[in-house]
Short mmCIF file of C-alpha atoms in Angstrom, two decimals:
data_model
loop_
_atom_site.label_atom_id
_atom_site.label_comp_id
_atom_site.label_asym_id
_atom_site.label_seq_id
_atom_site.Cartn_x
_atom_site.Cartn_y
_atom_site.Cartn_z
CA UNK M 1 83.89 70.60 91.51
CA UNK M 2 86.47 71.38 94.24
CA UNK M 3 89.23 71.41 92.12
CA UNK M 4 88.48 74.47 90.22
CA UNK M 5 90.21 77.39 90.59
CA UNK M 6 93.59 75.59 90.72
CA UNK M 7 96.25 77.53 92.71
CA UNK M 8 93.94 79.80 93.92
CA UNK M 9 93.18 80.13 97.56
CA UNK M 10 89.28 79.76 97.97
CA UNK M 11 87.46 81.59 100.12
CA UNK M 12 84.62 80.02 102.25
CA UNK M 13 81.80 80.33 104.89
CA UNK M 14 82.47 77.42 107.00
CA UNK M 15 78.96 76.12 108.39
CA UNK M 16 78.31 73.24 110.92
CA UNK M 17 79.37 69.95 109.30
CA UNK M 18 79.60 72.09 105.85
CA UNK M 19 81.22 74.65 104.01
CA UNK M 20 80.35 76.92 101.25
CA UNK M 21 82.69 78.19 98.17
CA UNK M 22 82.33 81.96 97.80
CA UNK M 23 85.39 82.33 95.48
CA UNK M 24 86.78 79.87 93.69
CA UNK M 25 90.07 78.08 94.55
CA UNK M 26 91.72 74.51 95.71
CA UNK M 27 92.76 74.92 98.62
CA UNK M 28 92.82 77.43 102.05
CA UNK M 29 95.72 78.32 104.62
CA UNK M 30 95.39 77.34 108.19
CA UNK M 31 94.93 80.18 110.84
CA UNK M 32 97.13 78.42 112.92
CA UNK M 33 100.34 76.88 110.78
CA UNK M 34 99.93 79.11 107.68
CA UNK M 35 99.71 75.38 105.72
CA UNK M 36 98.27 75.29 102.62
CA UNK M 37 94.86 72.92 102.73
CA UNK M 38 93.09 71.43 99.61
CA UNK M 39 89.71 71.66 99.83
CA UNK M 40 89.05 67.94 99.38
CA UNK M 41 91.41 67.45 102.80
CA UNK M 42 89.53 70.20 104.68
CA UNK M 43 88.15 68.40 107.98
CA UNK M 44 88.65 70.73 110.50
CA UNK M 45 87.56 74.64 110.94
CA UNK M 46 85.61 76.81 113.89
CA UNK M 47 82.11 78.53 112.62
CA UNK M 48 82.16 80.98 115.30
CA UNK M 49 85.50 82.46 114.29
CA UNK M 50 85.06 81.37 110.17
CA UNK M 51 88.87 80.01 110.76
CA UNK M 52 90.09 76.57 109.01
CA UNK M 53 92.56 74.42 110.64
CA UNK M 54 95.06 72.10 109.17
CA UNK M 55 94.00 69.17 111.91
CA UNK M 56 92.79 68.74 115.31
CA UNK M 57 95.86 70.19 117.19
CA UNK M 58 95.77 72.76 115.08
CA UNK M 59 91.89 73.44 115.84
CA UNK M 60 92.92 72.78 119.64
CA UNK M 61 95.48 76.06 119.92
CA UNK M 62 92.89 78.01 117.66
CA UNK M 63 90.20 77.40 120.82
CA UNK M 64 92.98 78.19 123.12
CA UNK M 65 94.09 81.63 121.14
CA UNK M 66 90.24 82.68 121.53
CA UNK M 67 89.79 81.71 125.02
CA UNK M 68 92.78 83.72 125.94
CA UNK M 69 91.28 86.88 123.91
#
């Protein structure tokens, strides 16, 4: 089921422990590096700001960026 939508960018409510597809799609960018995530990698994303992150230092500078705001 992820891999629908192939090429597309999906777009997603990210949820605690869980997401939710509200467009189809195979992937989403980082907020941080701009990288290009397939869904069945995603691991790592912030709730509060509905951002995903390519991995855990990735998700580290995203916390940082938001402190600082």
């Amino acid at each position: 089921m992820l891999m629908q939508g192939s090429g597309r960018e999906a777009r997603i409510h990210y949820m605690a422990g869980t997401f939710r597809l509200l467009s189809e799609g195979d992937h989403v960018r980082c907020a941080v590096t701009d990288v290009r995530i397939p869904l069945d990698q995603l691991r790592y994303w912030s709730v509060a700001r509905q951002e995903p992150y390519v991995d855990a230092a990735a998700s580290l500078v995203g916390e940082e960026r938001a402190s600082r705001a």
